[in-house]
CSV table of C-alpha atoms in Angstrom, one decimal:
chain,number,residue,atom,x,y,z
A,8,LEU,CA,9.4,-59.4,44.7
A,9,VAL,CA,9.5,-63.0,43.7
A,10,VAL,CA,10.9,-65.6,46.3
A,11,ALA,CA,11.6,-69.3,45.6
A,12,ASN,CA,13.1,-71.8,48.1
A,13,ILE,CA,13.5,-75.0,46.1
A,14,TYR,CA,16.4,-77.2,45.0
A,15,SER,CA,18.9,-76.2,42.4
A,16,ASP,CA,17.7,-78.5,39.6
A,17,THR,CA,14.2,-77.1,39.9
A,18,LEU,CA,15.5,-73.5,40.0
A,19,VAL,CA,17.5,-74.0,36.8
A,20,ALA,CA,14.6,-75.7,35.1
A,21,LEU,CA,12.3,-72.8,36.0
A,22,ALA,CA,14.7,-70.0,35.2
A,23,ALA,CA,12.8,-68.6,32.3
A,24,ALA,CA,9.4,-68.8,34.0
A,25,LEU,CA,10.6,-67.3,37.3
A,26,ALA,CA,12.6,-64.5,35.6
A,27,ALA,CA,9.5,-63.6,33.6
A,28,CYS,CA,7.6,-62.9,36.8
A,29,VAL,CA,10.1,-60.2,37.9
A,30,ALA,CA,8.8,-56.7,37.2
A,31,PRO,CA,11.1,-53.9,36.0
A,32,ALA,CA,13.3,-52.9,38.9
A,33,GLY,CA,11.9,-55.9,40.8
A,34,ALA,CA,13.8,-58.5,42.8
A,35,LEU,CA,14.1,-62.2,42.8
A,36,VAL,CA,15.4,-64.1,45.9
A,37,LEU,CA,16.4,-67.8,45.3
A,38,SER,CA,17.3,-70.0,48.3
A,39,GLY,CA,17.6,-73.7,49.0
A,40,ILE,CA,20.6,-73.8,46.8
A,41,GLU,CA,23.5,-76.1,47.5
A,42,ALA,CA,26.5,-73.7,47.8
A,43,SER,CA,28.5,-75.9,45.4
A,44,ARG,CA,25.9,-75.4,42.7
A,45,SER,CA,25.2,-71.7,43.2
A,46,ALA,CA,27.3,-70.7,40.1
A,47,GLU,CA,25.2,-73.0,37.9
A,48,VAL,CA,22.0,-71.4,39.2
A,49,GLU,CA,23.4,-67.9,38.8
A,50,ARG,CA,24.3,-68.5,35.2
A,51,ALA,CA,20.8,-69.7,34.4
A,52,TYR,CA,19.3,-66.4,35.8
A,53,LEU,CA,22.0,-64.1,34.3
A,54,ALA,CA,21.1,-65.7,30.9
A,55,GLN,CA,17.5,-64.5,31.5
A,56,GLY,CA,18.7,-60.9,31.7
A,57,LEU,CA,18.7,-60.5,35.5
A,58,GLN,CA,21.6,-59.0,37.4
A,59,ARG,CA,23.0,-60.5,40.5
A,60,GLU,CA,22.7,-58.2,43.5
A,61,ASN,CA,23.9,-60.3,46.4
A,62,VAL,CA,24.9,-63.8,47.5
A,63,HIS,CA,24.3,-65.1,51.0
A,64,THR,CA,25.9,-68.4,52.2
A,65,ARG,CA,25.4,-70.3,55.5
A,66,GLY,CA,27.3,-73.6,55.7
A,67,GLU,CA,26.5,-75.6,52.6
A,68,TRP,CA,23.5,-73.5,51.6
A,69,ALA,CA,23.3,-70.4,49.5
A,70,ALA,CA,20.7,-67.7,48.6
A,71,LEU,CA,21.0,-65.5,45.5
A,72,VAL,CA,19.4,-62.1,45.0
A,73,PHE,CA,18.8,-60.8,41.5
A,74,ARG,CA,17.3,-57.6,40.2
A,75,ARG,CA,15.8,-56.7,36.9
A,76,SER,CA,17.1,-53.3,35.6
């Protein structure tokens, strides 16, 4: 399980490095994402071969949960 609670720009910049830390069948939880930018962050991690498992939103903030198959 890898968890990161940092701003969207940083999550996008670290997509390759964070995705590389996720073990097979492992999970990655990203939070601290402005809801209006969650699609951008999602695309960055999908491009790394992860699959989106869930999205949680609260007000203007979002968290994305990915899994490596």
